[in-house]
N, C-alpha and C. Protein backbone atom coordinates (compact mmCIF):
# COMPACT_ATOMS: atom_id res chain seq x y z
N ARG A 1 19.88 -3.17 -4.80
CA ARG A 1 18.45 -3.12 -5.08
C ARG A 1 17.75 -4.36 -4.53
N LYS A 2 18.35 -5.53 -4.69
CA LYS A 2 17.74 -6.75 -4.17
C LYS A 2 17.72 -6.74 -2.65
N ALA A 3 18.73 -6.14 -2.03
CA ALA A 3 18.73 -6.05 -0.56
C ALA A 3 17.52 -5.23 -0.10
N ARG A 4 17.24 -4.14 -0.81
CA ARG A 4 16.04 -3.34 -0.48
C ARG A 4 14.78 -4.17 -0.66
N GLU A 5 14.75 -4.97 -1.71
CA GLU A 5 13.58 -5.81 -1.94
C GLU A 5 13.42 -6.84 -0.82
N VAL A 6 14.54 -7.40 -0.36
CA VAL A 6 14.48 -8.34 0.78
C VAL A 6 13.91 -7.62 2.00
N LEU A 7 14.36 -6.41 2.24
CA LEU A 7 13.86 -5.64 3.39
C LEU A 7 12.35 -5.44 3.28
N TYR A 8 11.88 -4.99 2.14
CA TYR A 8 10.44 -4.76 1.98
C TYR A 8 9.64 -6.06 2.02
N PHE A 9 10.22 -7.12 1.50
CA PHE A 9 9.54 -8.42 1.58
C PHE A 9 9.36 -8.81 3.05
N LEU A 10 10.42 -8.65 3.84
CA LEU A 10 10.33 -9.02 5.26
C LEU A 10 9.40 -8.06 6.02
N LEU A 11 9.40 -6.79 5.65
CA LEU A 11 8.46 -5.86 6.28
C LEU A 11 7.02 -6.25 5.95
N SER A 12 6.80 -6.81 4.77
CA SER A 12 5.46 -7.24 4.37
C SER A 12 5.05 -8.55 5.02
N HIS A 13 5.97 -9.18 5.71
CA HIS A 13 5.71 -10.43 6.44
C HIS A 13 6.17 -10.25 7.88
N PRO A 14 5.37 -9.53 8.69
CA PRO A 14 5.79 -9.18 10.05
C PRO A 14 6.15 -10.38 10.93
N GLY A 15 5.55 -11.52 10.66
CA GLY A 15 5.86 -12.71 11.45
C GLY A 15 7.09 -13.45 10.96
N GLY A 16 7.73 -12.91 9.93
CA GLY A 16 8.89 -13.55 9.36
C GLY A 16 8.53 -14.40 8.16
N SER A 17 9.55 -14.87 7.49
CA SER A 17 9.34 -15.69 6.30
C SER A 17 10.48 -16.69 6.18
N THR A 18 10.14 -17.87 5.76
CA THR A 18 11.18 -18.90 5.62
C THR A 18 12.19 -18.49 4.57
N VAL A 19 13.38 -19.02 4.71
CA VAL A 19 14.44 -18.77 3.74
C VAL A 19 13.97 -19.18 2.35
N ASP A 20 13.34 -20.34 2.27
CA ASP A 20 12.87 -20.82 0.96
C ASP A 20 11.81 -19.90 0.36
N ALA A 21 10.92 -19.37 1.18
CA ALA A 21 9.88 -18.47 0.67
C ALA A 21 10.50 -17.17 0.15
N VAL A 22 11.49 -16.64 0.85
CA VAL A 22 12.16 -15.42 0.40
C VAL A 22 12.88 -15.69 -0.92
N ARG A 23 13.61 -16.80 -0.97
CA ARG A 23 14.35 -17.14 -2.20
C ARG A 23 13.40 -17.31 -3.39
N THR A 24 12.32 -18.03 -3.17
CA THR A 24 11.36 -18.28 -4.25
C THR A 24 10.69 -17.00 -4.72
N ALA A 25 10.39 -16.10 -3.79
CA ALA A 25 9.72 -14.84 -4.15
C ALA A 25 10.65 -13.89 -4.91
N LEU A 26 11.90 -13.82 -4.50
CA LEU A 26 12.81 -12.85 -5.08
C LEU A 26 13.65 -13.37 -6.25
N TRP A 27 13.92 -14.65 -6.25
CA TRP A 27 14.72 -15.24 -7.33
C TRP A 27 14.07 -16.52 -7.85
N PRO A 28 12.85 -16.43 -8.38
CA PRO A 28 12.14 -17.64 -8.80
C PRO A 28 12.82 -18.38 -9.95
N GLU A 29 13.61 -17.66 -10.74
CA GLU A 29 14.24 -18.28 -11.90
C GLU A 29 15.59 -18.93 -11.57
N ARG A 30 16.09 -18.72 -10.38
CA ARG A 30 17.41 -19.23 -9.99
C ARG A 30 17.30 -20.59 -9.31
N ASP A 31 18.39 -21.36 -9.42
CA ASP A 31 18.43 -22.65 -8.73
C ASP A 31 18.67 -22.41 -7.24
N ASP A 32 18.53 -23.47 -6.44
CA ASP A 32 18.62 -23.33 -4.98
C ASP A 32 19.95 -22.73 -4.52
N ALA A 33 21.05 -23.25 -5.03
CA ALA A 33 22.36 -22.79 -4.59
C ALA A 33 22.57 -21.32 -4.94
N SER A 34 22.21 -20.95 -6.14
CA SER A 34 22.39 -19.57 -6.59
C SER A 34 21.51 -18.62 -5.78
N SER A 35 20.24 -18.97 -5.59
CA SER A 35 19.34 -18.08 -4.85
C SER A 35 19.74 -17.99 -3.37
N ARG A 36 20.25 -19.07 -2.80
CA ARG A 36 20.73 -19.02 -1.41
C ARG A 36 21.88 -18.03 -1.28
N GLN A 37 22.82 -18.08 -2.23
CA GLN A 37 23.96 -17.17 -2.20
C GLN A 37 23.52 -15.72 -2.38
N LEU A 38 22.58 -15.48 -3.30
CA LEU A 38 22.08 -14.13 -3.52
C LEU A 38 21.36 -13.60 -2.28
N LEU A 39 20.58 -14.46 -1.64
CA LEU A 39 19.89 -14.05 -0.41
C LEU A 39 20.90 -13.76 0.70
N HIS A 40 21.88 -14.62 0.84
CA HIS A 40 22.91 -14.42 1.86
C HIS A 40 23.62 -13.08 1.64
N THR A 41 23.96 -12.78 0.40
CA THR A 41 24.62 -11.51 0.09
C THR A 41 23.72 -10.32 0.41
N ALA A 42 22.46 -10.42 0.04
CA ALA A 42 21.52 -9.32 0.30
C ALA A 42 21.34 -9.10 1.80
N VAL A 43 21.21 -10.18 2.56
CA VAL A 43 21.04 -10.05 4.01
C VAL A 43 22.31 -9.49 4.64
N ARG A 44 23.46 -9.92 4.18
CA ARG A 44 24.72 -9.39 4.71
C ARG A 44 24.79 -7.88 4.46
N PHE A 45 24.37 -7.44 3.28
CA PHE A 45 24.35 -6.01 2.98
C PHE A 45 23.39 -5.28 3.92
N LEU A 46 22.19 -5.84 4.11
CA LEU A 46 21.21 -5.22 5.01
C LEU A 46 21.76 -5.10 6.43
N ARG A 47 22.39 -6.16 6.88
CA ARG A 47 22.93 -6.15 8.25
C ARG A 47 24.03 -5.11 8.40
N SER A 48 24.78 -4.85 7.34
CA SER A 48 25.82 -3.81 7.43
C SER A 48 25.24 -2.41 7.36
N ALA A 49 24.08 -2.27 6.71
CA ALA A 49 23.47 -0.95 6.54
C ALA A 49 22.51 -0.56 7.66
N LEU A 50 21.96 -1.55 8.34
CA LEU A 50 20.96 -1.31 9.39
C LEU A 50 21.58 -1.52 10.76
N PRO A 51 20.91 -1.02 11.81
CA PRO A 51 21.41 -1.29 13.16
C PRO A 51 21.49 -2.80 13.43
N ALA A 52 22.36 -3.14 14.35
CA ALA A 52 22.59 -4.55 14.69
C ALA A 52 21.30 -5.24 15.11
N ASP A 53 21.16 -6.48 14.74
CA ASP A 53 20.06 -7.36 15.15
C ASP A 53 18.69 -6.96 14.60
N VAL A 54 18.64 -6.18 13.54
CA VAL A 54 17.35 -5.84 12.95
C VAL A 54 16.86 -6.99 12.07
N VAL A 55 17.77 -7.55 11.28
CA VAL A 55 17.43 -8.69 10.44
C VAL A 55 17.96 -9.93 11.14
N THR A 56 17.05 -10.79 11.58
CA THR A 56 17.48 -11.98 12.31
C THR A 56 17.10 -13.25 11.56
N LEU A 57 17.88 -14.28 11.80
CA LEU A 57 17.62 -15.59 11.25
C LEU A 57 17.20 -16.48 12.41
N LEU A 58 15.97 -16.96 12.37
CA LEU A 58 15.44 -17.77 13.46
C LEU A 58 15.62 -19.25 13.15
N GLU A 59 16.34 -19.92 14.01
CA GLU A 59 16.57 -21.37 13.90
C GLU A 59 17.06 -21.78 12.51
N ARG A 60 17.81 -20.88 11.86
CA ARG A 60 18.38 -21.14 10.54
C ARG A 60 17.32 -21.47 9.49
N ARG A 61 16.05 -21.06 9.77
CA ARG A 61 14.96 -21.41 8.86
C ARG A 61 14.22 -20.21 8.32
N SER A 62 14.12 -19.15 9.12
CA SER A 62 13.32 -18.01 8.66
C SER A 62 13.95 -16.68 9.07
N TYR A 63 13.78 -15.71 8.19
CA TYR A 63 14.25 -14.35 8.46
C TYR A 63 13.09 -13.51 8.97
N GLN A 64 13.46 -12.55 9.80
CA GLN A 64 12.45 -11.66 10.38
C GLN A 64 13.09 -10.31 10.67
N ILE A 65 12.28 -9.26 10.55
CA ILE A 65 12.70 -7.93 10.98
C ILE A 65 12.30 -7.80 12.44
N GLU A 66 13.27 -7.56 13.28
CA GLU A 66 13.02 -7.38 14.72
C GLU A 66 12.59 -5.94 14.95
N ARG A 67 11.30 -5.70 14.87
CA ARG A 67 10.77 -4.34 14.97
C ARG A 67 10.98 -3.73 16.35
N ALA A 68 11.06 -4.55 17.36
CA ALA A 68 11.24 -4.03 18.72
C ALA A 68 12.66 -3.51 18.94
N SER A 69 13.61 -3.94 18.13
CA SER A 69 15.00 -3.54 18.33
C SER A 69 15.34 -2.20 17.68
N VAL A 70 14.40 -1.65 16.91
CA VAL A 70 14.66 -0.38 16.24
C VAL A 70 13.35 0.39 16.13
N GLN A 71 13.45 1.71 16.17
CA GLN A 71 12.25 2.52 15.99
C GLN A 71 11.95 2.58 14.50
N LEU A 72 10.88 1.95 14.11
CA LEU A 72 10.56 1.78 12.70
C LEU A 72 9.24 2.47 12.37
N HIS A 73 9.29 3.39 11.41
CA HIS A 73 8.09 4.06 10.94
C HIS A 73 7.89 3.66 9.49
N TYR A 74 7.01 2.70 9.29
CA TYR A 74 6.76 2.15 7.96
C TYR A 74 5.37 2.59 7.53
N ASP A 75 5.30 3.43 6.52
CA ASP A 75 4.02 4.03 6.13
C ASP A 75 2.98 3.00 5.73
N VAL A 76 3.40 1.87 5.19
CA VAL A 76 2.44 0.82 4.82
C VAL A 76 1.75 0.28 6.07
N ASP A 77 2.53 -0.02 7.11
CA ASP A 77 1.94 -0.49 8.36
C ASP A 77 1.00 0.55 8.94
N GLN A 78 1.44 1.81 8.93
CA GLN A 78 0.62 2.88 9.48
C GLN A 78 -0.68 3.02 8.69
N PHE A 79 -0.59 2.96 7.36
CA PHE A 79 -1.79 3.04 6.52
C PHE A 79 -2.74 1.90 6.82
N LEU A 80 -2.23 0.68 6.87
CA LEU A 80 -3.09 -0.48 7.12
C LEU A 80 -3.74 -0.41 8.49
N THR A 81 -2.97 -0.06 9.49
CA THR A 81 -3.50 0.03 10.85
C THR A 81 -4.57 1.11 10.95
N ARG A 82 -4.28 2.29 10.41
CA ARG A 82 -5.23 3.39 10.49
C ARG A 82 -6.50 3.08 9.70
N SER A 83 -6.37 2.46 8.55
CA SER A 83 -7.57 2.18 7.75
C SER A 83 -8.45 1.10 8.39
N GLU A 84 -7.85 0.22 9.18
CA GLU A 84 -8.63 -0.81 9.88
C GLU A 84 -9.29 -0.26 11.14
N GLN A 85 -8.61 0.60 11.86
CA GLN A 85 -9.11 1.08 13.15
C GLN A 85 -10.14 2.19 13.00
N SER A 86 -10.15 2.87 11.89
CA SER A 86 -10.94 4.09 11.75
C SER A 86 -12.23 3.86 10.97
N VAL A 87 -12.94 2.83 11.29
CA VAL A 87 -14.08 2.43 10.48
C VAL A 87 -15.11 3.54 10.32
N ARG A 88 -15.41 4.28 11.34
CA ARG A 88 -16.49 5.26 11.28
C ARG A 88 -16.03 6.72 11.33
N ASP A 89 -14.84 6.99 11.76
CA ASP A 89 -14.40 8.37 11.94
C ASP A 89 -13.80 8.89 10.63
N PRO A 90 -14.48 9.81 9.93
CA PRO A 90 -13.99 10.25 8.63
C PRO A 90 -12.65 10.97 8.70
N ALA A 91 -12.39 11.69 9.78
CA ALA A 91 -11.11 12.39 9.89
C ALA A 91 -9.95 11.39 9.99
N LEU A 92 -10.15 10.32 10.74
CA LEU A 92 -9.10 9.29 10.85
C LEU A 92 -8.97 8.52 9.54
N LEU A 93 -10.08 8.29 8.86
CA LEU A 93 -10.01 7.64 7.55
C LEU A 93 -9.25 8.52 6.56
N ALA A 94 -9.48 9.83 6.63
CA ALA A 94 -8.76 10.76 5.76
C ALA A 94 -7.27 10.73 6.07
N GLU A 95 -6.92 10.61 7.35
CA GLU A 95 -5.50 10.47 7.70
C GLU A 95 -4.91 9.21 7.10
N ALA A 96 -5.67 8.12 7.12
CA ALA A 96 -5.21 6.87 6.49
C ALA A 96 -4.99 7.09 5.00
N VAL A 97 -5.94 7.75 4.35
CA VAL A 97 -5.81 8.03 2.92
C VAL A 97 -4.55 8.84 2.66
N ASP A 98 -4.28 9.82 3.50
CA ASP A 98 -3.10 10.67 3.31
C ASP A 98 -1.79 9.90 3.54
N LEU A 99 -1.84 8.79 4.26
CA LEU A 99 -0.65 7.98 4.47
C LEU A 99 -0.27 7.17 3.22
N TYR A 100 -1.22 6.98 2.33
CA TYR A 100 -0.95 6.22 1.12
C TYR A 100 -0.09 7.08 0.19
N ARG A 101 1.09 6.59 -0.13
CA ARG A 101 2.07 7.37 -0.89
C ARG A 101 2.11 7.00 -2.37
N GLY A 102 1.20 6.16 -2.80
CA GLY A 102 1.20 5.76 -4.20
C GLY A 102 1.66 4.32 -4.36
N MET A 103 2.03 3.99 -5.57
CA MET A 103 2.35 2.63 -5.94
C MET A 103 3.45 2.04 -5.03
N PHE A 104 3.17 0.86 -4.50
CA PHE A 104 4.12 0.13 -3.67
C PHE A 104 5.28 -0.37 -4.54
N LEU A 105 6.48 -0.03 -4.18
CA LEU A 105 7.70 -0.44 -4.86
C LEU A 105 7.58 -0.35 -6.39
N PRO A 106 7.43 0.85 -6.92
CA PRO A 106 7.25 0.98 -8.37
C PRO A 106 8.43 0.45 -9.18
N TRP A 107 9.59 0.35 -8.58
CA TRP A 107 10.79 -0.13 -9.26
C TRP A 107 10.89 -1.65 -9.29
N CYS A 108 9.95 -2.32 -8.64
CA CYS A 108 10.02 -3.77 -8.49
C CYS A 108 8.87 -4.42 -9.26
N ASP A 109 9.19 -5.42 -10.07
CA ASP A 109 8.13 -6.07 -10.86
C ASP A 109 7.93 -7.54 -10.49
N SER A 110 8.43 -7.93 -9.35
CA SER A 110 8.26 -9.33 -8.94
C SER A 110 6.80 -9.61 -8.58
N GLU A 111 6.44 -10.88 -8.64
CA GLU A 111 5.05 -11.28 -8.39
C GLU A 111 4.58 -10.89 -6.99
N TRP A 112 5.44 -11.09 -5.98
CA TRP A 112 5.02 -10.79 -4.61
C TRP A 112 4.74 -9.29 -4.45
N SER A 113 5.58 -8.43 -5.06
CA SER A 113 5.39 -6.99 -4.90
C SER A 113 4.15 -6.53 -5.67
N GLN A 114 3.87 -7.14 -6.81
CA GLN A 114 2.66 -6.81 -7.55
C GLN A 114 1.41 -7.18 -6.77
N ARG A 115 1.47 -8.31 -6.06
CA ARG A 115 0.34 -8.73 -5.24
C ARG A 115 0.11 -7.74 -4.09
N VAL A 116 1.19 -7.36 -3.40
CA VAL A 116 1.07 -6.39 -2.31
C VAL A 116 0.59 -5.05 -2.85
N ARG A 117 1.13 -4.63 -3.98
CA ARG A 117 0.73 -3.38 -4.62
C ARG A 117 -0.77 -3.37 -4.89
N SER A 118 -1.27 -4.46 -5.46
CA SER A 118 -2.70 -4.56 -5.77
C SER A 118 -3.54 -4.53 -4.51
N GLU A 119 -3.12 -5.25 -3.47
CA GLU A 119 -3.87 -5.26 -2.21
C GLU A 119 -3.91 -3.88 -1.57
N LEU A 120 -2.78 -3.17 -1.62
CA LEU A 120 -2.74 -1.82 -1.04
C LEU A 120 -3.61 -0.85 -1.83
N GLU A 121 -3.57 -0.95 -3.14
CA GLU A 121 -4.41 -0.09 -3.97
C GLU A 121 -5.89 -0.34 -3.68
N GLN A 122 -6.27 -1.61 -3.56
CA GLN A 122 -7.67 -1.93 -3.24
C GLN A 122 -8.06 -1.37 -1.88
N ARG A 123 -7.18 -1.52 -0.90
CA ARG A 123 -7.46 -0.98 0.44
C ARG A 123 -7.58 0.53 0.40
N PHE A 124 -6.71 1.18 -0.38
CA PHE A 124 -6.75 2.63 -0.52
C PHE A 124 -8.10 3.07 -1.10
N VAL A 125 -8.53 2.43 -2.17
CA VAL A 125 -9.80 2.80 -2.80
C VAL A 125 -10.96 2.57 -1.83
N GLN A 126 -10.97 1.44 -1.14
CA GLN A 126 -12.03 1.17 -0.17
C GLN A 126 -12.04 2.24 0.93
N THR A 127 -10.86 2.64 1.37
CA THR A 127 -10.76 3.64 2.43
C THR A 127 -11.23 5.00 1.95
N THR A 128 -10.87 5.37 0.72
CA THR A 128 -11.36 6.65 0.20
C THR A 128 -12.87 6.64 0.06
N HIS A 129 -13.43 5.53 -0.37
CA HIS A 129 -14.89 5.43 -0.48
C HIS A 129 -15.55 5.58 0.90
N ARG A 130 -15.03 4.85 1.88
CA ARG A 130 -15.62 4.92 3.23
C ARG A 130 -15.50 6.34 3.79
N ALA A 131 -14.33 6.95 3.61
CA ALA A 131 -14.13 8.31 4.12
C ALA A 131 -15.07 9.28 3.42
N GLY A 132 -15.15 9.18 2.11
CA GLY A 132 -16.05 10.07 1.35
C GLY A 132 -17.49 9.91 1.79
N GLN A 133 -17.95 8.68 1.93
CA GLN A 133 -19.33 8.43 2.34
C GLN A 133 -19.58 8.94 3.75
N SER A 134 -18.60 8.76 4.61
CA SER A 134 -18.76 9.22 5.99
C SER A 134 -18.80 10.76 6.06
N PHE A 135 -17.93 11.41 5.29
CA PHE A 135 -17.97 12.88 5.23
C PHE A 135 -19.30 13.36 4.64
N GLU A 136 -19.77 12.68 3.61
CA GLU A 136 -21.05 13.05 3.00
C GLU A 136 -22.18 12.94 4.01
N HIS A 137 -22.18 11.84 4.75
CA HIS A 137 -23.21 11.62 5.76
C HIS A 137 -23.24 12.77 6.77
N ARG A 138 -22.08 13.34 7.05
CA ARG A 138 -21.97 14.46 7.99
C ARG A 138 -22.11 15.82 7.30
N LYS A 139 -22.45 15.80 6.01
CA LYS A 139 -22.64 17.02 5.23
C LYS A 139 -21.35 17.83 5.08
N GLN A 140 -20.22 17.16 5.14
CA GLN A 140 -18.92 17.80 4.94
C GLN A 140 -18.49 17.51 3.49
N HIS A 141 -19.15 18.18 2.57
CA HIS A 141 -19.02 17.85 1.16
C HIS A 141 -17.65 18.19 0.56
N HIS A 142 -17.01 19.24 1.05
CA HIS A 142 -15.66 19.56 0.54
C HIS A 142 -14.69 18.44 0.88
N ASP A 143 -14.76 17.95 2.11
CA ASP A 143 -13.88 16.85 2.53
C ASP A 143 -14.21 15.56 1.78
N ALA A 144 -15.50 15.30 1.59
CA ALA A 144 -15.90 14.11 0.84
C ALA A 144 -15.39 14.19 -0.59
N LEU A 145 -15.49 15.35 -1.19
CA LEU A 145 -15.04 15.56 -2.55
C LEU A 145 -13.55 15.26 -2.68
N ARG A 146 -12.78 15.72 -1.72
CA ARG A 146 -11.32 15.46 -1.72
C ARG A 146 -11.04 13.96 -1.69
N MET A 147 -11.78 13.22 -0.89
CA MET A 147 -11.58 11.77 -0.80
C MET A 147 -11.91 11.08 -2.14
N TYR A 148 -13.05 11.44 -2.70
CA TYR A 148 -13.45 10.82 -3.97
C TYR A 148 -12.47 11.17 -5.08
N GLU A 149 -11.96 12.39 -5.07
CA GLU A 149 -10.99 12.78 -6.10
C GLU A 149 -9.68 12.02 -5.96
N ARG A 150 -9.30 11.68 -4.73
CA ARG A 150 -8.10 10.85 -4.55
C ARG A 150 -8.30 9.48 -5.19
N ALA A 151 -9.49 8.91 -5.05
CA ALA A 151 -9.77 7.61 -5.67
C ALA A 151 -9.74 7.74 -7.19
N LEU A 152 -10.31 8.81 -7.71
CA LEU A 152 -10.33 9.01 -9.17
C LEU A 152 -8.94 9.25 -9.74
N ALA A 153 -8.04 9.80 -8.95
CA ALA A 153 -6.67 9.99 -9.42
C ALA A 153 -6.01 8.64 -9.69
N LEU A 154 -6.38 7.63 -8.92
CA LEU A 154 -5.85 6.28 -9.12
C LEU A 154 -6.58 5.56 -10.24
N ASP A 155 -7.91 5.70 -10.26
CA ASP A 155 -8.72 5.02 -11.27
C ASP A 155 -9.81 5.97 -11.77
N PRO A 156 -9.59 6.61 -12.92
CA PRO A 156 -10.57 7.57 -13.44
C PRO A 156 -11.92 6.97 -13.78
N THR A 157 -12.03 5.64 -13.79
CA THR A 157 -13.30 4.99 -14.12
C THR A 157 -14.03 4.48 -12.88
N ASP A 158 -13.56 4.85 -11.71
CA ASP A 158 -14.18 4.41 -10.45
C ASP A 158 -15.59 4.99 -10.35
N GLU A 159 -16.58 4.13 -10.50
CA GLU A 159 -17.97 4.58 -10.53
C GLU A 159 -18.45 5.10 -9.17
N VAL A 160 -18.02 4.46 -8.09
CA VAL A 160 -18.42 4.92 -6.76
C VAL A 160 -17.89 6.32 -6.50
N ALA A 161 -16.62 6.52 -6.84
CA ALA A 161 -16.02 7.85 -6.62
C ALA A 161 -16.65 8.89 -7.54
N THR A 162 -16.91 8.51 -8.78
CA THR A 162 -17.53 9.46 -9.72
C THR A 162 -18.90 9.88 -9.22
N ALA A 163 -19.69 8.93 -8.78
CA ALA A 163 -21.02 9.27 -8.25
C ALA A 163 -20.89 10.16 -7.02
N GLY A 164 -19.90 9.87 -6.17
CA GLY A 164 -19.67 10.70 -4.99
C GLY A 164 -19.27 12.12 -5.36
N VAL A 165 -18.39 12.25 -6.35
CA VAL A 165 -17.98 13.59 -6.81
C VAL A 165 -19.19 14.35 -7.32
N MET A 166 -20.02 13.70 -8.11
CA MET A 166 -21.20 14.38 -8.65
C MET A 166 -22.16 14.80 -7.54
N ARG A 167 -22.40 13.90 -6.57
CA ARG A 167 -23.29 14.26 -5.45
C ARG A 167 -22.74 15.45 -4.67
N CYS A 168 -21.42 15.43 -4.43
CA CYS A 168 -20.81 16.52 -3.65
C CYS A 168 -20.90 17.85 -4.40
N HIS A 169 -20.61 17.81 -5.70
CA HIS A 169 -20.73 19.06 -6.47
C HIS A 169 -22.16 19.59 -6.45
N LEU A 170 -23.12 18.69 -6.59
CA LEU A 170 -24.52 19.12 -6.55
C LEU A 170 -24.87 19.68 -5.17
N ALA A 171 -24.41 19.03 -4.11
CA ALA A 171 -24.69 19.50 -2.75
C ALA A 171 -24.05 20.87 -2.51
N LEU A 172 -22.93 21.13 -3.18
CA LEU A 172 -22.24 22.41 -3.02
C LEU A 172 -22.77 23.47 -4.00
N GLY A 173 -23.78 23.07 -4.79
CA GLY A 173 -24.39 24.02 -5.71
C GLY A 173 -23.62 24.22 -7.00
N ASN A 174 -22.77 23.28 -7.34
CA ASN A 174 -21.96 23.42 -8.54
C ASN A 174 -22.39 22.38 -9.58
N ARG A 175 -23.51 22.64 -10.21
CA ARG A 175 -24.09 21.71 -11.19
C ARG A 175 -23.17 21.49 -12.38
N ALA A 176 -22.50 22.54 -12.84
CA ALA A 176 -21.60 22.44 -14.00
C ALA A 176 -20.45 21.46 -13.72
N ALA A 177 -19.91 21.52 -12.51
CA ALA A 177 -18.82 20.60 -12.15
C ALA A 177 -19.33 19.16 -12.08
N ALA A 178 -20.56 18.97 -11.63
CA ALA A 178 -21.15 17.62 -11.58
C ALA A 178 -21.29 17.06 -13.00
N ILE A 179 -21.77 17.89 -13.90
CA ILE A 179 -21.93 17.46 -15.30
C ILE A 179 -20.56 17.17 -15.92
N SER A 180 -19.59 18.00 -15.63
CA SER A 180 -18.23 17.80 -16.13
C SER A 180 -17.65 16.48 -15.63
N SER A 181 -17.91 16.14 -14.38
CA SER A 181 -17.44 14.86 -13.82
C SER A 181 -18.07 13.69 -14.56
N TYR A 182 -19.34 13.81 -14.84
CA TYR A 182 -20.04 12.76 -15.59
C TYR A 182 -19.44 12.60 -16.98
N LYS A 183 -19.21 13.70 -17.67
CA LYS A 183 -18.64 13.64 -19.02
C LYS A 183 -17.23 13.05 -19.01
N ARG A 184 -16.47 13.40 -18.00
CA ARG A 184 -15.09 12.90 -17.90
C ARG A 184 -15.08 11.37 -17.76
N VAL A 185 -15.93 10.82 -16.91
CA VAL A 185 -15.94 9.37 -16.73
C VAL A 185 -16.47 8.66 -17.97
N THR A 186 -17.45 9.26 -18.65
CA THR A 186 -17.96 8.60 -19.86
C THR A 186 -16.90 8.58 -20.96
N GLN A 187 -16.04 9.60 -21.01
CA GLN A 187 -14.94 9.59 -21.98
C GLN A 187 -13.96 8.47 -21.68
N HIS A 188 -13.67 8.25 -20.40
CA HIS A 188 -12.74 7.19 -20.01
C HIS A 188 -13.33 5.81 -20.29
N LEU A 189 -14.63 5.70 -20.19
CA LEU A 189 -15.27 4.41 -20.37
C LEU A 189 -15.50 4.07 -21.84
N SER A 190 -15.46 5.08 -22.71
CA SER A 190 -15.73 4.79 -24.13
C SER A 190 -14.46 4.54 -24.92
């Protein structure tokens, strides 16, 4: 399990990370010697499980995933790239939203993974809002509604998404659904 965490930590640091930073992030409660041994064991396991030269040690100071040495499809990278590049195109923003698979490393409770999890969730919500607003602007209310509902699935109290859902239902002629959305959010807020 820790070997997997090392892998995801290094994937979250594309430029690599110092040995000390990896040790501190994954074994903050351990002393230097113990955490060095645990890291060494985890990296040895990764190297046996992955193709050769994927996990490299640069100048005995930092570990890095050599992305060029292996064909790597990492949904987090794809989500981040797509959400950054697709500022105005709602279809591409929707593709970015669909790349989000939920909570980052739900089995991991370390501080670094919680920080990444929070950043990804924030990016997801921002992307759903942008996609919804862009679809609304183009009068594609069904698509906008889907985006806003994805945000509400993560946070039922999201006011931007709730307002978007209500606007879309009204635009689609479904006043009862708009009122229901309003009542649902007020219940969550009370």
